[in-house]
Coordinates of C-alpha atoms and ligand atoms in Angstrom, one line a residue:
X1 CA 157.8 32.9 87.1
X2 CA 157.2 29.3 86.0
X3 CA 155.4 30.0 82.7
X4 CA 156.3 33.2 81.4
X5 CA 154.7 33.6 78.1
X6 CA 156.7 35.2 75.1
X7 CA 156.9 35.6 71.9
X8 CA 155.3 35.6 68.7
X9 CA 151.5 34.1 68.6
X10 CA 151.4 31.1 66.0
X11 CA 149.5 31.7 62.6
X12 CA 149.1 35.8 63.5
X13 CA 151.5 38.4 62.7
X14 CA 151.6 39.4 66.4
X15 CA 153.3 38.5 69.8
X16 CA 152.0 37.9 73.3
X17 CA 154.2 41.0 74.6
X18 CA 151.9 43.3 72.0
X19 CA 148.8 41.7 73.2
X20 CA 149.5 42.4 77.1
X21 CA 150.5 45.4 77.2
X22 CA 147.3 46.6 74.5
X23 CA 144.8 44.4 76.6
X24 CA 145.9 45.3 79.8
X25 CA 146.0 48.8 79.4
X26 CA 142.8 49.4 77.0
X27 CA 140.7 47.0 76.9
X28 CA 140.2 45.4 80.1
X29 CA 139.8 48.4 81.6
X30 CA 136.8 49.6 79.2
X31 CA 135.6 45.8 79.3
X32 CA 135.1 45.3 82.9
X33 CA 132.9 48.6 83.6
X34 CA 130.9 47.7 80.5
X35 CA 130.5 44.5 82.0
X36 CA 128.8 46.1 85.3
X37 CA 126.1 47.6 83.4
X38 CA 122.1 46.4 83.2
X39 CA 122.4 46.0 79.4
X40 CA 125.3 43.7 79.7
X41 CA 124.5 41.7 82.6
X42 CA 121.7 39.7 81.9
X43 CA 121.5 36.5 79.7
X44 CA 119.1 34.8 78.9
X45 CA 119.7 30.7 78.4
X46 CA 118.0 27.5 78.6
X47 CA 120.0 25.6 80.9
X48 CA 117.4 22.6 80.9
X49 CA 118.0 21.5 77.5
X50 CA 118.2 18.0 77.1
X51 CA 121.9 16.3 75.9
X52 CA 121.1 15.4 72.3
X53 CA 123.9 13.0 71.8
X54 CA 123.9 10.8 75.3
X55 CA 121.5 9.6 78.4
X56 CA 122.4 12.2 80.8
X57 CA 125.0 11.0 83.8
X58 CA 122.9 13.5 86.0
X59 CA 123.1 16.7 86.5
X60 CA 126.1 17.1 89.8
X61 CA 125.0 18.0 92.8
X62 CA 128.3 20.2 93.4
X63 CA 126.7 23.5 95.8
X64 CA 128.6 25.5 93.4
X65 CA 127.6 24.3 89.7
X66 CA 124.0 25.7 90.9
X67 CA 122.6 28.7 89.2
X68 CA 120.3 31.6 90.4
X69 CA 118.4 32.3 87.5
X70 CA 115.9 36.0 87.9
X71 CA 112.4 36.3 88.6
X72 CA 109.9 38.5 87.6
X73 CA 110.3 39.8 91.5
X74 CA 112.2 42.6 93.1
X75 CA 115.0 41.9 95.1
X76 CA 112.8 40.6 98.1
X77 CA 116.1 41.7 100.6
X78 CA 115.6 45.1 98.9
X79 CA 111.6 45.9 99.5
X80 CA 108.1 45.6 101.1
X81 CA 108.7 42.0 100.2
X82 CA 109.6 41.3 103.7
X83 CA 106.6 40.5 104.8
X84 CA 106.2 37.8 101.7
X85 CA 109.6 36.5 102.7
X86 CA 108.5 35.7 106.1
X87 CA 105.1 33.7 105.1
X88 CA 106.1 32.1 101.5
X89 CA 107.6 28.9 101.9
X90 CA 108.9 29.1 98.3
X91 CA 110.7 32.7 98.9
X92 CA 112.1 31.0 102.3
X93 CA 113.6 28.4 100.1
X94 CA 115.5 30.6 97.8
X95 CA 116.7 33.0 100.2
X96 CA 118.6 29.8 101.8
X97 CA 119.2 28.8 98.9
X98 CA 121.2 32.2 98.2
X99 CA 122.5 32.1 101.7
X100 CA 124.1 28.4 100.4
X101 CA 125.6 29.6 97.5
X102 CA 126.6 32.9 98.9
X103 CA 124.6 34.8 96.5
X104 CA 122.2 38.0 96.4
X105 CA 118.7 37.4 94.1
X106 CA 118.7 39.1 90.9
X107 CA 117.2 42.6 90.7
X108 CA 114.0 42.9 88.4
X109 CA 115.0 42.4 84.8
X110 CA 114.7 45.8 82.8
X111 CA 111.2 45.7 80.8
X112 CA 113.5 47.2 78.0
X113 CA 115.7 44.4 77.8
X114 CA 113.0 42.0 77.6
X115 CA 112.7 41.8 74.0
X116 CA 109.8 44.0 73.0
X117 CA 112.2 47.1 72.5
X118 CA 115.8 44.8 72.5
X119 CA 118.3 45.6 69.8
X120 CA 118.6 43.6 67.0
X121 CA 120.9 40.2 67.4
X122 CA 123.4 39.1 65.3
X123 CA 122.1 35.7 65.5
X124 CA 118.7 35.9 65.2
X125 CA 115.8 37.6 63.4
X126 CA 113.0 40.1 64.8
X127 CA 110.5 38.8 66.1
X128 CA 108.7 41.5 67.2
X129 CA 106.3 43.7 64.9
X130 CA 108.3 46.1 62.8
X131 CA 106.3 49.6 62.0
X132 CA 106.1 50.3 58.4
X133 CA 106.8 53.0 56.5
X134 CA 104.9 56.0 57.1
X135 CA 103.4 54.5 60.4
X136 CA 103.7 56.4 63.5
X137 CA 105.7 54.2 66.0
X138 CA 106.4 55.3 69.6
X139 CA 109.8 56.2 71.0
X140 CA 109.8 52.6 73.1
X141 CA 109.5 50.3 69.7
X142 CA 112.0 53.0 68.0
X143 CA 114.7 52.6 70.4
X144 CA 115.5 49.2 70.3
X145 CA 116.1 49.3 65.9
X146 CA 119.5 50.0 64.2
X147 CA 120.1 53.4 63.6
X148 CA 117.3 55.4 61.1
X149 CA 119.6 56.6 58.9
X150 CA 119.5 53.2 57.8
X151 CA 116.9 52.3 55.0
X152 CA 114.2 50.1 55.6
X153 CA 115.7 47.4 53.4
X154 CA 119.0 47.3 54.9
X155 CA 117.3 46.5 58.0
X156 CA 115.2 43.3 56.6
X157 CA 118.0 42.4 54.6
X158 CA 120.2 42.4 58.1
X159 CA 117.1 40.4 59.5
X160 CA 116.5 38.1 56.7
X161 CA 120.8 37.1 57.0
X162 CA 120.8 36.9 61.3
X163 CA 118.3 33.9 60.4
X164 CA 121.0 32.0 58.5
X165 CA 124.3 30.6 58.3
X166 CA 124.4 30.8 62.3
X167 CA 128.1 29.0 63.9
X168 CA 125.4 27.8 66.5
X169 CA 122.8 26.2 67.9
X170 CA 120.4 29.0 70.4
X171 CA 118.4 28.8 72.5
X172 CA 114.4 29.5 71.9
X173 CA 113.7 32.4 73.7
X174 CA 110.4 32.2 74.1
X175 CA 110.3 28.4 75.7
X176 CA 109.3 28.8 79.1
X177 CA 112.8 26.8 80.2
X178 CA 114.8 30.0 79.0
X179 CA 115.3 32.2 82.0
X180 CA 117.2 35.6 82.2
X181 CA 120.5 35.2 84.4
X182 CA 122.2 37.9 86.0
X183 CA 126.2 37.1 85.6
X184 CA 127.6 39.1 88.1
X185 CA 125.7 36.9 90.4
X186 CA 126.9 33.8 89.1
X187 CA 130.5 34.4 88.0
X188 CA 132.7 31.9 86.0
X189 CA 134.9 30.4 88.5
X190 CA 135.7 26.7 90.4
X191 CA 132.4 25.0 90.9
X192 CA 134.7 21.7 91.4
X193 CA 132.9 19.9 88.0
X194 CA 135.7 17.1 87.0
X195 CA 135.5 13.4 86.5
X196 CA 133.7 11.2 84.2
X197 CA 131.5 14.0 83.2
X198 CA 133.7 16.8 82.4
X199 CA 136.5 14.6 80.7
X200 CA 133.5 12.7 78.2
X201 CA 132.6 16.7 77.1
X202 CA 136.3 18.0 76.8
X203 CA 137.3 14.4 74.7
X204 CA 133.8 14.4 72.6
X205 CA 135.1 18.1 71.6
X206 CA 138.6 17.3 70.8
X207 CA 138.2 13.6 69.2
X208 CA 134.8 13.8 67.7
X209 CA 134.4 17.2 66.7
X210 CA 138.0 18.9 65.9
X211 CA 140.1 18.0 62.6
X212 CA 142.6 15.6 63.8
X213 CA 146.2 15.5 62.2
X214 CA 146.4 12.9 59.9
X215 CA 149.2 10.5 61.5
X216 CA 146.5 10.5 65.0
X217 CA 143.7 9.4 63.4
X218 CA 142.8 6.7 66.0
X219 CA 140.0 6.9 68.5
X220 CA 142.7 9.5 70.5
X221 CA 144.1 12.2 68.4
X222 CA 147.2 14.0 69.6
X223 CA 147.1 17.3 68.8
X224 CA 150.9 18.0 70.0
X225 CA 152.0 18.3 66.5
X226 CA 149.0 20.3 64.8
X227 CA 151.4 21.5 62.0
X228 CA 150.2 19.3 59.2
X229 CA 146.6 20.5 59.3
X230 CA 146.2 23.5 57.0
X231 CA 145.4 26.9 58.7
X232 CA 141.5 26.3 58.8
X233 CA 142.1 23.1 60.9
X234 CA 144.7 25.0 63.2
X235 CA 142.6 27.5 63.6
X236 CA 139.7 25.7 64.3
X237 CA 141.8 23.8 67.1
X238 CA 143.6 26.6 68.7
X239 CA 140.0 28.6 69.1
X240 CA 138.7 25.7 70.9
X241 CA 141.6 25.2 72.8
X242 CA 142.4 28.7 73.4
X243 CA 138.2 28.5 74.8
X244 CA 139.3 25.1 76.8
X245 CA 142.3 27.3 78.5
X246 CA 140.1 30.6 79.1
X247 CA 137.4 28.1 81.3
X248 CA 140.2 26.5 83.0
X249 CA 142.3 30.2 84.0
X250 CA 138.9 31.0 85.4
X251 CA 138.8 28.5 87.9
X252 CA 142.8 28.9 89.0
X253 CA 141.9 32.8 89.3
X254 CA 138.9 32.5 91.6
X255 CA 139.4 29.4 93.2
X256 CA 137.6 28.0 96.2
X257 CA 140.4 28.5 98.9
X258 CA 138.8 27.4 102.0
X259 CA 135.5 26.1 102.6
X260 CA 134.6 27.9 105.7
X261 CA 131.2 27.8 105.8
X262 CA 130.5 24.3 107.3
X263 CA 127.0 24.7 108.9
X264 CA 126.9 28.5 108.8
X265 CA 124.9 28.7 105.5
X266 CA 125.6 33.0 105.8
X267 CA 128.9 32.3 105.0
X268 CA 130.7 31.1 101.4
X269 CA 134.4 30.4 101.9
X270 CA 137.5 32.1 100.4
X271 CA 138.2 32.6 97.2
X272 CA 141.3 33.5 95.2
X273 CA 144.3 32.9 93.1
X274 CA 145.4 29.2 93.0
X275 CA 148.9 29.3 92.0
X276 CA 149.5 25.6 92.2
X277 CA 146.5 24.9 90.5
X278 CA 147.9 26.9 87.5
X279 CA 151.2 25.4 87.3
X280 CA 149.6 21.7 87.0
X281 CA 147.6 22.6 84.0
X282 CA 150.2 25.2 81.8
X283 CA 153.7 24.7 83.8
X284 CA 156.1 23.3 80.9
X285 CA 158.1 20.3 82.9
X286 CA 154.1 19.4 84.0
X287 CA 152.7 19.3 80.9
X288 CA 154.9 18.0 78.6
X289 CA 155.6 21.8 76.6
X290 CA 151.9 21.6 76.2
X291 CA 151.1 24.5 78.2
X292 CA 152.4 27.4 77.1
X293 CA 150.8 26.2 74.1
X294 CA 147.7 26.0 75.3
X295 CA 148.3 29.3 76.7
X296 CA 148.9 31.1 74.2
X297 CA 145.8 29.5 72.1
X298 CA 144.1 31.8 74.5
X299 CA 146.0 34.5 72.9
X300 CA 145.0 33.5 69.4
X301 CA 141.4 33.0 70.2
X302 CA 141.8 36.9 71.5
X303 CA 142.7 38.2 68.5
X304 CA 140.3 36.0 66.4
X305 CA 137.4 37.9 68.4
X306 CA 139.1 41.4 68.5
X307 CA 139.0 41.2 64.5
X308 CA 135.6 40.1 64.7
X309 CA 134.8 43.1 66.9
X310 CA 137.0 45.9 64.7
X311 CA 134.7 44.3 61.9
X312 CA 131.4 44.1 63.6
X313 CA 131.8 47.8 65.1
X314 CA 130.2 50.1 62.3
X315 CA 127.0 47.9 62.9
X316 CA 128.0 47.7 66.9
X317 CA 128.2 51.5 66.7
X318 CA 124.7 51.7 65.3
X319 CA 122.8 50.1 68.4
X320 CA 121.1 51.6 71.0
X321 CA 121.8 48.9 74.0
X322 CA 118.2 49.4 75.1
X323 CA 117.0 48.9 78.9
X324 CA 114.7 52.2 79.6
X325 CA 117.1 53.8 81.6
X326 CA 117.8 57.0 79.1
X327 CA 120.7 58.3 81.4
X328 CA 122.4 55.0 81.5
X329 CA 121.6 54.0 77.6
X330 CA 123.3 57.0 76.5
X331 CA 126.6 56.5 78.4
X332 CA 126.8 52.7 77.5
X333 CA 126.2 53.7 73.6
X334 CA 129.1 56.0 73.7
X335 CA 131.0 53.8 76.1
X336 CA 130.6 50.8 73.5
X337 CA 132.0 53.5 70.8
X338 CA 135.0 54.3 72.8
X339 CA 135.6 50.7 73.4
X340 CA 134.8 50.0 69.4
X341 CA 137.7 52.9 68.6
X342 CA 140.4 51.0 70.6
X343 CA 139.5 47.8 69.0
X344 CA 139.7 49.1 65.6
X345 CA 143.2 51.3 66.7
X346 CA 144.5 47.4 67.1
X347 CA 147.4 47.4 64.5
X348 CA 148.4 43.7 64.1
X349 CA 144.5 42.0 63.4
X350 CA 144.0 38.3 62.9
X351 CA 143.7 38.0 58.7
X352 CA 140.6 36.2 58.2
X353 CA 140.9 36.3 54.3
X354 CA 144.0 33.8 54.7
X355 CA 141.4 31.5 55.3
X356 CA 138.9 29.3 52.9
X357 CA 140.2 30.6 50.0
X358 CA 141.1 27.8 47.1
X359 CA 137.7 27.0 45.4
X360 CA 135.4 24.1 45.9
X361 CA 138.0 22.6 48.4
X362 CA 137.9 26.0 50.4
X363 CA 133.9 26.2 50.3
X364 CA 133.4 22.6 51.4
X365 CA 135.9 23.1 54.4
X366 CA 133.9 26.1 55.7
X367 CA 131.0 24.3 56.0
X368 CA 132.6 21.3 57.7
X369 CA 134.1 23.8 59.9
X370 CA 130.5 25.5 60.6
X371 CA 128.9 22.1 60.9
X372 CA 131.7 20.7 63.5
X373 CA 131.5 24.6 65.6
X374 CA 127.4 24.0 65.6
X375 CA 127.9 20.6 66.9
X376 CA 129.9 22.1 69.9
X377 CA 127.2 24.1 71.1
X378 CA 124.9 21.5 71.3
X379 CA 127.0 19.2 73.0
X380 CA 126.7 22.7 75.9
X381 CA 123.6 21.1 76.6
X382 CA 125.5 18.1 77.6
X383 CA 127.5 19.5 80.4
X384 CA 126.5 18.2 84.1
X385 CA 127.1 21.4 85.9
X386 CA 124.7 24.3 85.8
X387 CA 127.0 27.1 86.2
X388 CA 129.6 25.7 84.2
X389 CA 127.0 24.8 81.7
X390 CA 126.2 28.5 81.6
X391 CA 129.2 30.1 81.0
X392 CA 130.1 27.4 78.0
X393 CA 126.8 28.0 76.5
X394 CA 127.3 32.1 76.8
X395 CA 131.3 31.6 75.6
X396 CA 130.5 29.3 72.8
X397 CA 127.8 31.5 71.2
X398 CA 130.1 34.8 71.2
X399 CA 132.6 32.4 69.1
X400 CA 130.2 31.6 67.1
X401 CA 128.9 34.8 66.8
X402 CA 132.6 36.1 65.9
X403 CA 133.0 33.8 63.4
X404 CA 129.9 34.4 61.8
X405 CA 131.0 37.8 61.4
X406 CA 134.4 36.6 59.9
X407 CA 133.4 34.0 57.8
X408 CA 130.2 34.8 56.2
X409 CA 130.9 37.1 54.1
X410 CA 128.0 39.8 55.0
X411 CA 130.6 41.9 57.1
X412 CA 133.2 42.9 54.4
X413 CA 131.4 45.5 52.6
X414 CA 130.6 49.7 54.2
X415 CA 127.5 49.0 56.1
X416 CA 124.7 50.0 54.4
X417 CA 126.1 47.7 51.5
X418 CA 126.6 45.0 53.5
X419 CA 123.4 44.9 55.3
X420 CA 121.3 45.3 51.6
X421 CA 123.6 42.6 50.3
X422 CA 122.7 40.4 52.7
X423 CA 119.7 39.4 51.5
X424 CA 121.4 38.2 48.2
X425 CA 124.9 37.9 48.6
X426 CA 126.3 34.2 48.2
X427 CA 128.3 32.6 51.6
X428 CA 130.6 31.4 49.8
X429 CA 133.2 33.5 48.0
X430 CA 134.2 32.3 44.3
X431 CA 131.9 31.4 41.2
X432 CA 131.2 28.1 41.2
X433 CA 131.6 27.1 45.1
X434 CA 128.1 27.0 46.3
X435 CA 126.5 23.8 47.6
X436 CA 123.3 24.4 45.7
X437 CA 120.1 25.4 47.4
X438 CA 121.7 25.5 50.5
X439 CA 120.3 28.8 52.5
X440 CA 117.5 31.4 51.7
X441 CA 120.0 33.9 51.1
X442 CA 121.9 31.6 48.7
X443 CA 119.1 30.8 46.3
X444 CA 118.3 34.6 46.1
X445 CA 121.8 35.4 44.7
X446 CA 122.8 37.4 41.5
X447 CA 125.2 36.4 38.6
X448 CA 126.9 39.4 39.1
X449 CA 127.7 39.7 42.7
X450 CA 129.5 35.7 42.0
X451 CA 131.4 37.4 39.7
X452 CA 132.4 40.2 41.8
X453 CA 133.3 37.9 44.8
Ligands
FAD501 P1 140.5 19.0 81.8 O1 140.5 20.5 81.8 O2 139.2 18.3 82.0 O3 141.1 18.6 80.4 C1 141.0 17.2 79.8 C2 142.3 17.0 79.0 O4 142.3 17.9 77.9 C3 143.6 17.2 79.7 O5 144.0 16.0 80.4 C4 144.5 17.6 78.6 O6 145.1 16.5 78.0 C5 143.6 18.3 77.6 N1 143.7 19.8 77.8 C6 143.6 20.5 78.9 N2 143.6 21.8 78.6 C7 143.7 21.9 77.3 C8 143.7 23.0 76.4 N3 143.7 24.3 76.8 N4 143.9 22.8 75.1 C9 143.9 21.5 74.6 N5 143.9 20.4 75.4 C10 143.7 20.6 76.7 N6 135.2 23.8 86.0 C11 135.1 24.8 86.9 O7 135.6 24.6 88.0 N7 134.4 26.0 86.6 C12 133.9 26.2 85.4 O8 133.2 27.2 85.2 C13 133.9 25.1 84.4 N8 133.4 25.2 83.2 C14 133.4 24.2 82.3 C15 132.8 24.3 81.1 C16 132.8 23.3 80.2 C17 132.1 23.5 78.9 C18 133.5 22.1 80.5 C19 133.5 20.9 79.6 C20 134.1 22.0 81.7 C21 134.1 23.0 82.7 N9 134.8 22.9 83.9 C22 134.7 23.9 84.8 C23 135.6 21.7 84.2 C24 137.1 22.0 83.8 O9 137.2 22.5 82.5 C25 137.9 20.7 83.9 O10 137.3 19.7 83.1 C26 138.1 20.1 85.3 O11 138.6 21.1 86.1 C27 139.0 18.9 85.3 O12 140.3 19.3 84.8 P2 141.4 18.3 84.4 O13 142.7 18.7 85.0 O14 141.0 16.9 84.6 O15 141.6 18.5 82.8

């Protein structure tokens, strides 16, 4: 093997060895069949957002950036619908447009998922009408809430802190651009984005939005020798890099082989492993010694979102993962708790109290470090390939989601605590560190808890 990995992971107490053999042989395995299911397949994104920080270069016309996003129809090859399919131009269209890319049309989005009775999101507060105390509610609107043995105030405390102190921008919902996306239908792999385009978002990333070390501090920063920043910085590198290798393994793993389908639009091409691919982005003699690195960033940005997982999973364990499918609920919930036990069984966790601690100095960097993550995902919206677009949006809001769980504070107390906390509970952890009036939850904060924290 040209790049066999080994060896201890920098800045965690662990090694790539542990990791395989622990990922290979739990997680992945629980992952992947969670991933198959309704509650876990469907996204919803805006992919029509327009780039904030640049004229657009135009969206590529590559057959294999496009996406399929759902409708509110069946599956027309599935139904009745045949008739439709024969005398709508529009359902025509798509089905050769499906044909093209090789894909089926989504399924019907589960009414359950769509919103009314959806379980409550890290990221974001309710928006739905919450029954009050005392008020009859039916089972549907019950569902989708965190577990009743949770008090009323714990639950608007959690809603009041999913509004703030996000590691992203999101999407609106309820704009007419966001559309539900099935991913198992449009799976991460080679759409052939590269050039121009791709290189302006990797560079605007790395130059414009990472800490660079101090002796590259020209318009290109070289981040071979990262070991003068201090752990924040290197951390904040190695997750984006680690994200930057996990993209790019995607499109070695299913790569497009051979184009076979020429004129016969039925047919997609082969796809596979691209060995040679691999070895020109992570070989050592190709890369300079940068790719193992790079590899085992990957490694690091695992562990980062495994610890955010272990600490998330009381909460996690709490949820119902709603679609209206009571058979199929029920085995993801306990699915998702069997997965949450392995997590937490992890013994060598990434220590995210090693991190932003050292007064003013510490509280100021974690902003920085917020602000730089948040202007990542916007520049998402930037990217000129739909699918690709897609998966970076979906990728860069469970970082941010991970590290809102790691670095905000609300998830280091028993769970009841934490979530009534939350509503008062400063972000920032010593007396005397807080950027004044700067969130809702902030200004409502008590001597006491400063003191405490
Ligand atoms: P790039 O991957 O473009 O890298 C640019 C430079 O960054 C390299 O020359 C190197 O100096 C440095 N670099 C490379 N890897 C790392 C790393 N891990 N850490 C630090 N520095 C590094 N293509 C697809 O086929 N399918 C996709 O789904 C897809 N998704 C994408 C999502 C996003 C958000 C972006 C920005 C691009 C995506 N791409 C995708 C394109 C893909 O990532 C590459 O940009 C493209 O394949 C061109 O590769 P390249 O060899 O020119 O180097």
């Amino acid at each position: 093997c040209f790049c066999q990995l080994k060896g201890a992971i920098d800045d965690c107490s662990c090694s790539v060895e542990t990791i395989d053999s622990f990922n290979n042989w739990k997680v992945y395995p629980r992952l992947n069949s969670l991933l198959q299911q309704v509650f876990f397949r469907y996204w919803k994104v805006n992919l029509n957002k327009k780039c904030p920080f640049w004229e657009e270069d135009g969206r590529c016309a590559i057959r294999f950036c496009s996406v399929q996003p759902c409708t509110d129809q069946e599956d027309f090859s599935s139904s009745e619908d045949s008739e439709i399919l024969h005398t709508s131009p529009i359902n025509f269209s798509r089905l050769i447009q499906n044909f093209v890319e090789g894909a089926k049309t989504c399924e019907k989005v589960p009414e359950g998922l769509k919103g009314k009775a959806g379980a409550l999101d890290i990221n974001k507060p309710q928006k739905r009408p919450r029954p009050t105390d005392g008020e009859d509610c039916d089972e549907e609107n019950d569902l989708g809430y965190l577990n009743t043995t949770l008090s009323k105030e714990s639950i608007d405390g959690f809603e009041r802190w999913a509004a703030h102190d996000n590691f992203c921008f999101l999407d609106d919902d309820d704009s007419e651009d966001s559309k539900y996306v099935d991913l198992l239908l449009n799976p991460e792999r080679y759409t052939g984005y590269t050039g121009p385009s791709a290189h302006r978002i990797w560079r605007t990333i790395y130059q414009e939005n990472c800490f660079k070390p101090s002796m590259s501090l020209g318009p290109y920063a070289d981040f071979s020798n990262i070991g003068d920043l201090c752990l924040e910085k290197r951390a904040f590198y190695r997750a984006v890099s680690g994200l930057h290798s996990s993209i790019n393994i995607h499109l070695c793993a299913r790569y497009l082989l051979s184009d076979k389908s020429g004129f016969d639009l039925s047919s997609e091409g082969i796809w596979g492993h691209n060995v040679e691919e691999f070895q020109r982005r992570f070989d050592p003699q190709l890369t300079g010694g940068e790719g193992p690195k790079r590899l085992k960033n990957l490694y690091f940005l695992y562990l980062l979102e495994l610890r955010a997982l272990a600490k998330a999973a009381p909460y996690l364990e709490t949820l119902e993962y709603y679609t209206g499918n009571e058979e199929e609920d029920k085995d993801v919930k306990m699915a998702v708790k069997d997965l949450l036990s392995v997590v937490k069984s992890f013994p060598e966790h990434f220590n995210e109290h090693s991190m932003f601690n050292g007064g003013l100095q510490a509280a100021k960097l974690k902003e920085e470090f917020r602000e730089h993550f948040r202007n990542i995902s916007r520049i998402m919206d930037c990217v000129g390939c739909d699918k690709c677009r897609l998966w970076g949006k979906l990728q860069i809001t469970g970082l941010g989601t991970a590290l809102k769980i790691l670095f905000s504070g609300n998830f280091d107390h028993p769970i009841d605590q934490q979530l009534n906390l939350s509503v008062t509970k400063p972000q920032h952890s010593r007396v005397g560190e807080l950027p004044a009036g700067e969130s809702e939850i902030m200004k409502g904060r008590m001597p006491e808890e400063e003191l405490i924290l």
